[in-house]
Structure formats: C-alpha cells, structure tokens
mmCIF file with all atom_site columns, C-alpha atoms in Angstrom:
data_model
loop_
_atom_site.group_PDB
_atom_site.id
_atom_site.type_symbol
_atom_site.label_atom_id
_atom_site.label_alt_id
_atom_site.label_comp_id
_atom_site.label_asym_id
_atom_site.label_entity_id
_atom_site.label_seq_id
_atom_site.pdbx_PDB_ins_code
_atom_site.Cartn_x
_atom_site.Cartn_y
_atom_site.Cartn_z
_atom_site.occupancy
_atom_site.B_iso_or_equiv
_atom_site.pdbx_formal_charge
_atom_site.auth_seq_id
_atom_site.auth_comp_id
_atom_site.auth_asym_id
_atom_site.auth_atom_id
_atom_site.pdbx_PDB_model_num
ATOM 1   C CA . UNK A 1 1   ? -3.573  19.679  27.580  1.00 0.00 ? 1   UNK A CA 1
ATOM 2   C CA . UNK A 1 2   ? -0.063  18.594  26.573  1.00 0.00 ? 2   UNK A CA 1
ATOM 3   C CA . UNK A 1 3   ? 0.372   15.874  23.967  1.00 0.00 ? 3   UNK A CA 1
ATOM 4   C CA . UNK A 1 4   ? 2.957   13.237  25.005  1.00 0.00 ? 4   UNK A CA 1
ATOM 5   C CA . UNK A 1 5   ? 6.224   13.226  23.061  1.00 0.00 ? 5   UNK A CA 1
ATOM 6   C CA . UNK A 1 6   ? 5.796   9.649   21.749  1.00 0.00 ? 6   UNK A CA 1
ATOM 7   C CA . UNK A 1 7   ? 2.359   10.516  20.370  1.00 0.00 ? 7   UNK A CA 1
ATOM 8   C CA . UNK A 1 8   ? 3.696   13.632  18.612  1.00 0.00 ? 8   UNK A CA 1
ATOM 9   C CA . UNK A 1 9   ? 6.505   11.551  17.129  1.00 0.00 ? 9   UNK A CA 1
ATOM 10  C CA . UNK A 1 10  ? 4.078   8.926   15.815  1.00 0.00 ? 10  UNK A CA 1
ATOM 11  C CA . UNK A 1 11  ? 1.820   11.612  14.332  1.00 0.00 ? 11  UNK A CA 1
ATOM 12  C CA . UNK A 1 12  ? 4.829   13.234  12.649  1.00 0.00 ? 12  UNK A CA 1
ATOM 13  C CA . UNK A 1 13  ? 5.915   9.899   11.198  1.00 0.00 ? 13  UNK A CA 1
ATOM 14  C CA . UNK A 1 14  ? 2.407   9.254   9.931   1.00 0.00 ? 14  UNK A CA 1
ATOM 15  C CA . UNK A 1 15  ? 2.385   12.614  8.142   1.00 0.00 ? 15  UNK A CA 1
ATOM 16  C CA . UNK A 1 16  ? 5.807   11.888  6.624   1.00 0.00 ? 16  UNK A CA 1
ATOM 17  C CA . UNK A 1 17  ? 4.496   8.515   5.404   1.00 0.00 ? 17  UNK A CA 1
ATOM 18  C CA . UNK A 1 18  ? 1.624   10.164  3.559   1.00 0.00 ? 18  UNK A CA 1
ATOM 19  C CA . UNK A 1 19  ? 3.916   12.787  2.056   1.00 0.00 ? 19  UNK A CA 1
ATOM 20  C CA . UNK A 1 20  ? 6.446   10.207  0.846   1.00 0.00 ? 20  UNK A CA 1
ATOM 21  C CA . UNK A 1 21  ? 3.750   7.962   -0.579  1.00 0.00 ? 21  UNK A CA 1
ATOM 22  C CA . UNK A 1 22  ? 2.221   10.972  -2.299  1.00 0.00 ? 22  UNK A CA 1
ATOM 23  C CA . UNK A 1 23  ? 5.565   11.837  -3.865  1.00 0.00 ? 23  UNK A CA 1
ATOM 24  C CA . UNK A 1 24  ? 5.790   8.430   -5.460  1.00 0.00 ? 24  UNK A CA 1
ATOM 25  C CA . UNK A 1 25  ? 2.351   8.558   -7.023  1.00 0.00 ? 25  UNK A CA 1
ATOM 26  C CA . UNK A 1 26  ? 2.228   12.117  -8.291  1.00 0.00 ? 26  UNK A CA 1
ATOM 27  C CA . UNK A 1 27  ? 5.580   12.353  -9.972  1.00 0.00 ? 27  UNK A CA 1
ATOM 28  C CA . UNK A 1 28  ? 5.644   14.089  -13.333 1.00 0.00 ? 28  UNK A CA 1
ATOM 29  C CA . UNK A 1 29  ? 6.219   12.306  -16.577 1.00 0.00 ? 29  UNK A CA 1
ATOM 30  C CA . UNK A 1 30  ? 9.714   11.722  -17.886 1.00 0.00 ? 30  UNK A CA 1
ATOM 31  C CA . UNK A 1 31  ? 11.386  9.474   -20.410 1.00 0.00 ? 31  UNK A CA 1
ATOM 32  C CA . UNK A 1 32  ? 11.422  6.694   -17.802 1.00 0.00 ? 32  UNK A CA 1
ATOM 33  C CA . UNK A 1 33  ? 9.191   3.912   -19.153 1.00 0.00 ? 33  UNK A CA 1
ATOM 34  C CA . UNK A 1 34  ? 8.223   2.755   -15.662 1.00 0.00 ? 34  UNK A CA 1
ATOM 35  C CA . UNK A 1 35  ? 6.631   6.023   -14.573 1.00 0.00 ? 35  UNK A CA 1
ATOM 36  C CA . UNK A 1 36  ? 2.885   6.417   -14.521 1.00 0.00 ? 36  UNK A CA 1
ATOM 37  C CA . UNK A 1 37  ? 1.064   9.202   -16.282 1.00 0.00 ? 37  UNK A CA 1
ATOM 38  C CA . UNK A 1 38  ? -0.791  11.852  -14.329 1.00 0.00 ? 38  UNK A CA 1
ATOM 39  C CA . UNK A 1 39  ? -4.026  10.377  -15.714 1.00 0.00 ? 39  UNK A CA 1
ATOM 40  C CA . UNK A 1 40  ? -3.144  6.936   -14.334 1.00 0.00 ? 40  UNK A CA 1
ATOM 41  C CA . UNK A 1 41  ? -2.378  8.478   -10.945 1.00 0.00 ? 41  UNK A CA 1
ATOM 42  C CA . UNK A 1 42  ? -5.756  10.229  -10.958 1.00 0.00 ? 42  UNK A CA 1
ATOM 43  C CA . UNK A 1 43  ? -7.468  6.987   -12.001 1.00 0.00 ? 43  UNK A CA 1
ATOM 44  C CA . UNK A 1 44  ? -5.841  5.274   -9.017  1.00 0.00 ? 44  UNK A CA 1
ATOM 45  C CA . UNK A 1 45  ? -7.134  7.978   -6.656  1.00 0.00 ? 45  UNK A CA 1
ATOM 46  C CA . UNK A 1 46  ? -10.636 7.484   -8.042  1.00 0.00 ? 46  UNK A CA 1
ATOM 47  C CA . UNK A 1 47  ? -10.343 3.699   -7.749  1.00 0.00 ? 47  UNK A CA 1
ATOM 48  C CA . UNK A 1 48  ? -9.299  4.038   -4.091  1.00 0.00 ? 48  UNK A CA 1
ATOM 49  C CA . UNK A 1 49  ? -12.200 6.342   -3.307  1.00 0.00 ? 49  UNK A CA 1
ATOM 50  C CA . UNK A 1 50  ? -14.873 4.336   -5.125  1.00 0.00 ? 50  UNK A CA 1
ATOM 51  C CA . UNK A 1 51  ? -13.558 1.000   -3.846  1.00 0.00 ? 51  UNK A CA 1
ATOM 52  C CA . UNK A 1 52  ? -13.632 2.127   -0.213  1.00 0.00 ? 52  UNK A CA 1
ATOM 53  C CA . UNK A 1 53  ? -17.145 3.469   -0.663  1.00 0.00 ? 53  UNK A CA 1
ATOM 54  C CA . UNK A 1 54  ? -18.373 0.294   -2.410  1.00 0.00 ? 54  UNK A CA 1
ATOM 55  C CA . UNK A 1 55  ? -16.851 -1.964  0.229   1.00 0.00 ? 55  UNK A CA 1
ATOM 56  C CA . UNK A 1 56  ? -18.233 0.008   3.180   1.00 0.00 ? 56  UNK A CA 1
ATOM 57  C CA . UNK A 1 57  ? -21.733 0.041   1.673   1.00 0.00 ? 57  UNK A CA 1
ATOM 58  C CA . UNK A 1 58  ? -21.709 -3.638  0.614   1.00 0.00 ? 58  UNK A CA 1
ATOM 59  C CA . UNK A 1 59  ? -22.698 -4.997  4.025   1.00 0.00 ? 59  UNK A CA 1
ATOM 60  C CA . UNK A 1 60  ? -22.681 -4.245  7.732   1.00 0.00 ? 60  UNK A CA 1
ATOM 61  C CA . UNK A 1 61  ? -19.746 -6.577  8.523   1.00 0.00 ? 61  UNK A CA 1
ATOM 62  C CA . UNK A 1 62  ? -17.664 -4.803  5.857   1.00 0.00 ? 62  UNK A CA 1
ATOM 63  C CA . UNK A 1 63  ? -18.681 -1.356  7.104   1.00 0.00 ? 63  UNK A CA 1
ATOM 64  C CA . UNK A 1 64  ? -17.188 -2.244  10.501  1.00 0.00 ? 64  UNK A CA 1
ATOM 65  C CA . UNK A 1 65  ? -14.094 -4.045  9.191   1.00 0.00 ? 65  UNK A CA 1
ATOM 66  C CA . UNK A 1 66  ? -10.614 -2.527  8.855   1.00 0.00 ? 66  UNK A CA 1
ATOM 67  C CA . UNK A 1 67  ? -9.945  -2.574  5.112   1.00 0.00 ? 67  UNK A CA 1
ATOM 68  C CA . UNK A 1 68  ? -7.344  -0.576  3.197   1.00 0.00 ? 68  UNK A CA 1
ATOM 69  C CA . UNK A 1 69  ? -7.478  -0.208  -0.570  1.00 0.00 ? 69  UNK A CA 1
ATOM 70  C CA . UNK A 1 70  ? -4.370  0.638   -2.577  1.00 0.00 ? 70  UNK A CA 1
ATOM 71  C CA . UNK A 1 71  ? -4.410  1.038   -6.345  1.00 0.00 ? 71  UNK A CA 1
ATOM 72  C CA . UNK A 1 72  ? -1.304  1.326   -8.516  1.00 0.00 ? 72  UNK A CA 1
ATOM 73  C CA . UNK A 1 73  ? -1.861  1.515   -12.276 1.00 0.00 ? 73  UNK A CA 1
ATOM 74  C CA . UNK A 1 74  ? -5.170  -0.296  -11.950 1.00 0.00 ? 74  UNK A CA 1
ATOM 75  C CA . UNK A 1 75  ? -3.769  -3.106  -9.802  1.00 0.00 ? 75  UNK A CA 1
ATOM 76  C CA . UNK A 1 76  ? -5.704  -3.091  -6.528  1.00 0.00 ? 76  UNK A CA 1
ATOM 77  C CA . UNK A 1 77  ? -4.385  -4.417  -3.224  1.00 0.00 ? 77  UNK A CA 1
ATOM 78  C CA . UNK A 1 78  ? -6.846  -5.127  -0.410  1.00 0.00 ? 78  UNK A CA 1
ATOM 79  C CA . UNK A 1 79  ? -5.282  -5.349  3.055   1.00 0.00 ? 79  UNK A CA 1
ATOM 80  C CA . UNK A 1 80  ? -6.687  -5.364  6.554   1.00 0.00 ? 80  UNK A CA 1
ATOM 81  C CA . UNK A 1 81  ? -8.930  -7.590  8.594   1.00 0.00 ? 81  UNK A CA 1
ATOM 82  C CA . UNK A 1 82  ? -12.442 -8.915  8.034   1.00 0.00 ? 82  UNK A CA 1
ATOM 83  C CA . UNK A 1 83  ? -14.607 -11.138 10.247  1.00 0.00 ? 83  UNK A CA 1
ATOM 84  C CA . UNK A 1 84  ? -15.108 -14.050 7.832   1.00 0.00 ? 84  UNK A CA 1
ATOM 85  C CA . UNK A 1 85  ? -14.179 -15.693 4.546   1.00 0.00 ? 85  UNK A CA 1
ATOM 86  C CA . UNK A 1 86  ? -17.546 -14.551 3.175   1.00 0.00 ? 86  UNK A CA 1
ATOM 87  C CA . UNK A 1 87  ? -16.693 -10.940 4.047   1.00 0.00 ? 87  UNK A CA 1
ATOM 88  C CA . UNK A 1 88  ? -13.305 -11.307 2.366   1.00 0.00 ? 88  UNK A CA 1
ATOM 89  C CA . UNK A 1 89  ? -14.917 -12.510 -0.859  1.00 0.00 ? 89  UNK A CA 1
ATOM 90  C CA . UNK A 1 90  ? -17.658 -9.879  -0.614  1.00 0.00 ? 90  UNK A CA 1
ATOM 91  C CA . UNK A 1 91  ? -15.067 -7.075  -0.373  1.00 0.00 ? 91  UNK A CA 1
ATOM 92  C CA . UNK A 1 92  ? -13.419 -8.276  -3.570  1.00 0.00 ? 92  UNK A CA 1
ATOM 93  C CA . UNK A 1 93  ? -16.740 -8.669  -5.339  1.00 0.00 ? 93  UNK A CA 1
ATOM 94  C CA . UNK A 1 94  ? -17.714 -5.093  -4.361  1.00 0.00 ? 94  UNK A CA 1
ATOM 95  C CA . UNK A 1 95  ? -14.882 -3.672  -6.474  1.00 0.00 ? 95  UNK A CA 1
ATOM 96  C CA . UNK A 1 96  ? -14.630 -6.159  -9.345  1.00 0.00 ? 96  UNK A CA 1
ATOM 97  C CA . UNK A 1 97  ? -16.583 -4.043  -11.812 1.00 0.00 ? 97  UNK A CA 1
ATOM 98  C CA . UNK A 1 98  ? -14.941 -0.694  -11.097 1.00 0.00 ? 98  UNK A CA 1
ATOM 99  C CA . UNK A 1 99  ? -13.647 1.174   -14.116 1.00 0.00 ? 99  UNK A CA 1
ATOM 100 C CA . UNK A 1 100 ? -9.875  0.914   -14.694 1.00 0.00 ? 100 UNK A CA 1
ATOM 101 C CA . UNK A 1 101 ? -9.457  -1.988  -12.219 1.00 0.00 ? 101 UNK A CA 1
ATOM 102 C CA . UNK A 1 102 ? -7.347  -4.560  -14.052 1.00 0.00 ? 102 UNK A CA 1
ATOM 103 C CA . UNK A 1 103 ? -6.364  -6.919  -11.238 1.00 0.00 ? 103 UNK A CA 1
ATOM 104 C CA . UNK A 1 104 ? -7.256  -7.414  -7.568  1.00 0.00 ? 104 UNK A CA 1
ATOM 105 C CA . UNK A 1 105 ? -4.899  -8.884  -4.953  1.00 0.00 ? 105 UNK A CA 1
ATOM 106 C CA . UNK A 1 106 ? -7.066  -9.798  -1.964  1.00 0.00 ? 106 UNK A CA 1
ATOM 107 C CA . UNK A 1 107 ? -4.726  -10.015 1.024   1.00 0.00 ? 107 UNK A CA 1
ATOM 108 C CA . UNK A 1 108 ? -7.435  -9.502  3.659   1.00 0.00 ? 108 UNK A CA 1
ATOM 109 C CA . UNK A 1 109 ? -6.959  -11.517 6.843   1.00 0.00 ? 109 UNK A CA 1
ATOM 110 C CA . UNK A 1 110 ? -9.783  -13.157 8.727   1.00 0.00 ? 110 UNK A CA 1
ATOM 111 C CA . UNK A 1 111 ? -9.221  -11.603 12.132  1.00 0.00 ? 111 UNK A CA 1
ATOM 112 C CA . UNK A 1 112 ? -10.274 -8.770  14.392  1.00 0.00 ? 112 UNK A CA 1
ATOM 113 C CA . UNK A 1 113 ? -9.056  -5.290  13.454  1.00 0.00 ? 113 UNK A CA 1
ATOM 114 C CA . UNK A 1 114 ? -5.526  -4.321  14.439  1.00 0.00 ? 114 UNK A CA 1
ATOM 115 C CA . UNK A 1 115 ? -5.032  -1.765  17.194  1.00 0.00 ? 115 UNK A CA 1
ATOM 116 C CA . UNK A 1 116 ? -4.224  1.908   16.625  1.00 0.00 ? 116 UNK A CA 1
ATOM 117 C CA . UNK A 1 117 ? -0.625  1.459   17.912  1.00 0.00 ? 117 UNK A CA 1
ATOM 118 C CA . UNK A 1 118 ? -0.147  -1.478  15.500  1.00 0.00 ? 118 UNK A CA 1
ATOM 119 C CA . UNK A 1 119 ? -1.385  0.663   12.608  1.00 0.00 ? 119 UNK A CA 1
ATOM 120 C CA . UNK A 1 120 ? 0.923   3.498   13.614  1.00 0.00 ? 120 UNK A CA 1
ATOM 121 C CA . UNK A 1 121 ? 3.799   1.037   13.711  1.00 0.00 ? 121 UNK A CA 1
ATOM 122 C CA . UNK A 1 122 ? 2.840   -0.122  10.213  1.00 0.00 ? 122 UNK A CA 1
ATOM 123 C CA . UNK A 1 123 ? 2.944   3.501   9.008   1.00 0.00 ? 123 UNK A CA 1
ATOM 124 C CA . UNK A 1 124 ? 6.347   3.949   10.615  1.00 0.00 ? 124 UNK A CA 1
ATOM 125 C CA . UNK A 1 125 ? 7.606   0.747   8.989   1.00 0.00 ? 125 UNK A CA 1
ATOM 126 C CA . UNK A 1 126 ? 6.303   1.897   5.579   1.00 0.00 ? 126 UNK A CA 1
ATOM 127 C CA . UNK A 1 127 ? 8.169   5.173   6.060   1.00 0.00 ? 127 UNK A CA 1
ATOM 128 C CA . UNK A 1 128 ? 11.399  3.368   6.925   1.00 0.00 ? 128 UNK A CA 1
ATOM 129 C CA . UNK A 1 129 ? 11.136  1.068   3.893   1.00 0.00 ? 129 UNK A CA 1
ATOM 130 C CA . UNK A 1 130 ? 10.169  3.901   1.513   1.00 0.00 ? 130 UNK A CA 1
ATOM 131 C CA . UNK A 1 131 ? 13.028  6.047   2.803   1.00 0.00 ? 131 UNK A CA 1
ATOM 132 C CA . UNK A 1 132 ? 15.492  3.183   2.355   1.00 0.00 ? 132 UNK A CA 1
ATOM 133 C CA . UNK A 1 133 ? 14.284  2.641   -1.217  1.00 0.00 ? 133 UNK A CA 1
ATOM 134 C CA . UNK A 1 134 ? 14.526  6.327   -2.128  1.00 0.00 ? 134 UNK A CA 1
ATOM 135 C CA . UNK A 1 135 ? 17.949  6.717   -0.512  1.00 0.00 ? 135 UNK A CA 1
ATOM 136 C CA . UNK A 1 136 ? 19.441  3.737   -2.357  1.00 0.00 ? 136 UNK A CA 1
ATOM 137 C CA . UNK A 1 137 ? 20.657  4.521   -5.877  1.00 0.00 ? 137 UNK A CA 1
ATOM 138 C CA . UNK A 1 138 ? 20.178  0.856   -6.864  1.00 0.00 ? 138 UNK A CA 1
ATOM 139 C CA . UNK A 1 139 ? 16.414  0.872   -6.259  1.00 0.00 ? 139 UNK A CA 1
ATOM 140 C CA . UNK A 1 140 ? 13.520  2.664   -7.903  1.00 0.00 ? 140 UNK A CA 1
ATOM 141 C CA . UNK A 1 141 ? 11.983  4.129   -4.755  1.00 0.00 ? 141 UNK A CA 1
ATOM 142 C CA . UNK A 1 142 ? 10.037  6.773   -6.646  1.00 0.00 ? 142 UNK A CA 1
ATOM 143 C CA . UNK A 1 143 ? 8.301   4.040   -8.672  1.00 0.00 ? 143 UNK A CA 1
ATOM 144 C CA . UNK A 1 144 ? 7.625   1.713   -5.742  1.00 0.00 ? 144 UNK A CA 1
ATOM 145 C CA . UNK A 1 145 ? 4.551   1.907   -3.536  1.00 0.00 ? 145 UNK A CA 1
ATOM 146 C CA . UNK A 1 146 ? 5.005   0.574   0.006   1.00 0.00 ? 146 UNK A CA 1
ATOM 147 C CA . UNK A 1 147 ? 2.018   -0.670  2.012   1.00 0.00 ? 147 UNK A CA 1
ATOM 148 C CA . UNK A 1 148 ? 2.405   -2.270  5.434   1.00 0.00 ? 148 UNK A CA 1
ATOM 149 C CA . UNK A 1 149 ? -0.281  -4.212  7.245   1.00 0.00 ? 149 UNK A CA 1
ATOM 150 C CA . UNK A 1 150 ? 0.355   -5.955  10.552  1.00 0.00 ? 150 UNK A CA 1
ATOM 151 C CA . UNK A 1 151 ? 4.139   -6.040  9.940   1.00 0.00 ? 151 UNK A CA 1
ATOM 152 C CA . UNK A 1 152 ? 3.807   -7.438  6.407   1.00 0.00 ? 152 UNK A CA 1
ATOM 153 C CA . UNK A 1 153 ? 5.273   -5.138  3.741   1.00 0.00 ? 153 UNK A CA 1
ATOM 154 C CA . UNK A 1 154 ? 3.631   -5.140  0.308   1.00 0.00 ? 154 UNK A CA 1
ATOM 155 C CA . UNK A 1 155 ? 5.672   -3.683  -2.548  1.00 0.00 ? 155 UNK A CA 1
ATOM 156 C CA . UNK A 1 156 ? 3.861   -2.458  -5.657  1.00 0.00 ? 156 UNK A CA 1
ATOM 157 C CA . UNK A 1 157 ? 5.101   -0.755  -8.779  1.00 0.00 ? 157 UNK A CA 1
ATOM 158 C CA . UNK A 1 158 ? 5.965   -0.858  -12.453 1.00 0.00 ? 158 UNK A CA 1
ATOM 159 C CA . UNK A 1 159 ? 9.463   -2.331  -12.398 1.00 0.00 ? 159 UNK A CA 1
ATOM 160 C CA . UNK A 1 160 ? 11.721  -4.679  -14.278 1.00 0.00 ? 160 UNK A CA 1
ATOM 161 C CA . UNK A 1 161 ? 12.443  -7.971  -12.526 1.00 0.00 ? 161 UNK A CA 1
ATOM 162 C CA . UNK A 1 162 ? 15.932  -6.771  -11.587 1.00 0.00 ? 162 UNK A CA 1
ATOM 163 C CA . UNK A 1 163 ? 14.557  -3.507  -10.160 1.00 0.00 ? 163 UNK A CA 1
ATOM 164 C CA . UNK A 1 164 ? 11.950  -5.455  -8.195  1.00 0.00 ? 164 UNK A CA 1
ATOM 165 C CA . UNK A 1 165 ? 14.540  -7.815  -6.737  1.00 0.00 ? 165 UNK A CA 1
ATOM 166 C CA . UNK A 1 166 ? 16.716  -4.838  -5.732  1.00 0.00 ? 166 UNK A CA 1
ATOM 167 C CA . UNK A 1 167 ? 13.708  -3.265  -3.974  1.00 0.00 ? 167 UNK A CA 1
ATOM 168 C CA . UNK A 1 168 ? 12.918  -6.499  -2.131  1.00 0.00 ? 168 UNK A CA 1
ATOM 169 C CA . UNK A 1 169 ? 16.560  -6.929  -1.072  1.00 0.00 ? 169 UNK A CA 1
ATOM 170 C CA . UNK A 1 170 ? 16.640  -3.361  0.281   1.00 0.00 ? 170 UNK A CA 1
ATOM 171 C CA . UNK A 1 171 ? 13.310  -3.772  2.093   1.00 0.00 ? 171 UNK A CA 1
ATOM 172 C CA . UNK A 1 172 ? 14.610  -6.959  3.758   1.00 0.00 ? 172 UNK A CA 1
ATOM 173 C CA . UNK A 1 173 ? 17.372  -4.899  5.378   1.00 0.00 ? 173 UNK A CA 1
ATOM 174 C CA . UNK A 1 174 ? 14.883  -2.698  7.240   1.00 0.00 ? 174 UNK A CA 1
ATOM 175 C CA . UNK A 1 175 ? 14.478  -3.658  10.885  1.00 0.00 ? 175 UNK A CA 1
ATOM 176 C CA . UNK A 1 176 ? 10.922  -4.691  11.774  1.00 0.00 ? 176 UNK A CA 1
ATOM 177 C CA . UNK A 1 177 ? 9.896   -6.151  8.413   1.00 0.00 ? 177 UNK A CA 1
ATOM 178 C CA . UNK A 1 178 ? 8.321   -9.538  9.148   1.00 0.00 ? 178 UNK A CA 1
ATOM 179 C CA . UNK A 1 179 ? 7.457   -10.556 5.607   1.00 0.00 ? 179 UNK A CA 1
ATOM 180 C CA . UNK A 1 180 ? 7.552   -9.048  2.122   1.00 0.00 ? 180 UNK A CA 1
ATOM 181 C CA . UNK A 1 181 ? 4.859   -9.649  -0.481  1.00 0.00 ? 181 UNK A CA 1
ATOM 182 C CA . UNK A 1 182 ? 5.618   -8.643  -4.068  1.00 0.00 ? 182 UNK A CA 1
ATOM 183 C CA . UNK A 1 183 ? 2.701   -7.098  -5.928  1.00 0.00 ? 183 UNK A CA 1
ATOM 184 C CA . UNK A 1 184 ? 4.786   -5.750  -8.792  1.00 0.00 ? 184 UNK A CA 1
ATOM 185 C CA . UNK A 1 185 ? 3.765   -5.417  -12.393 1.00 0.00 ? 185 UNK A CA 1
ATOM 186 C CA . UNK A 1 186 ? 6.842   -6.389  -14.416 1.00 0.00 ? 186 UNK A CA 1
ATOM 187 C CA . UNK A 1 187 ? 7.597   -4.219  -17.425 1.00 0.00 ? 187 UNK A CA 1
ATOM 188 C CA . UNK A 1 188 ? 10.341  -6.166  -19.190 1.00 0.00 ? 188 UNK A CA 1
#
C-alpha cells in the first residue's frame, strides 16, 4: 500500500511541529531571565499528563470530547471542543487542584470535535508560526509556546511586554492565522 504524497507531507509537518515545540520547552538554562528551569519543564510535562487523565476520567462526555492541555510554567491552557457549558466547567474543575497549576485559561469551545484534516492544518499553522518566531531575531521564539486550535493561535511564554508584542506582530504575518490569543506571563 502506497501512502499518498499529501498525507506523507502532513505527517512530516506534524512531526516537525512536535520537534520544534519540544525544543522550546526543553532548552537548557542560561543567564536569560525568561527561560524556564528543567524542573519547571518537567513539572509542565507532569501537569499535562495528569490533567489529561483527570479530564478524561471526570465524566463520559469529557472522555469523548476533543480537549488539549498545554502547560507553560504552571499556566494551563485548555483548548478543543466539548458538548456543553457544563462539560467546559467540569474540565476546568478536574484540574484545579493539580500540584504546580497556578492559573487556568479555559478556551474550550462548545461544539463538535474538529476533523482530522482541521487538526493537521492547525499543526501545520503552529509550525509556520513557530518557525517564523524562531527565524526572526526580534522575537523570542525559543521562549514562546505556540498552540493552534481551529485556526486560532494561542501564544504562551515568559516574556516582557515588548517581546510579547513582537511575537504577536510576527504571528500576524503568517498566512492562515485567523485570530491570536495572548496567554503570556509578563516578566517585567
């Protein structure tokens, strides 16, 4: 069986997305005050894992919903689709007490789950934005986490206000971005 070219390309882009996102979260310490420690990065991995598990086991509607959890220095972003407002609130409640969670941004939409091609497009868009941020010397791409859900780009990170504005301006230039939501933690 031969895999179609477009499918191979999308799979390759998805792998690149994970690699680039991994580079931004596992960077070693330096004198840069905006970088996270290795311990904070590990805490975020644990938060992601426990949060996904807690949400999936909270109720049957949540176990069938499309929910992504992203943690950056204890700030948690919930994206995806849930069937009701009650499910949206229940997902947040399922992770409120987790260790090292300092803040939760609940951006879940009340809608049916997005399709696989839409999710692949979101991964591709995240890759394009992340690449643009890393390639631009005026932005802190290595300290910015990019999450895309249904064409909406969420930018997370530990940045100064000027660095955050530069990242948003660069992300706006990327074709396909419908909306940008800032989930930054300002350090100045």
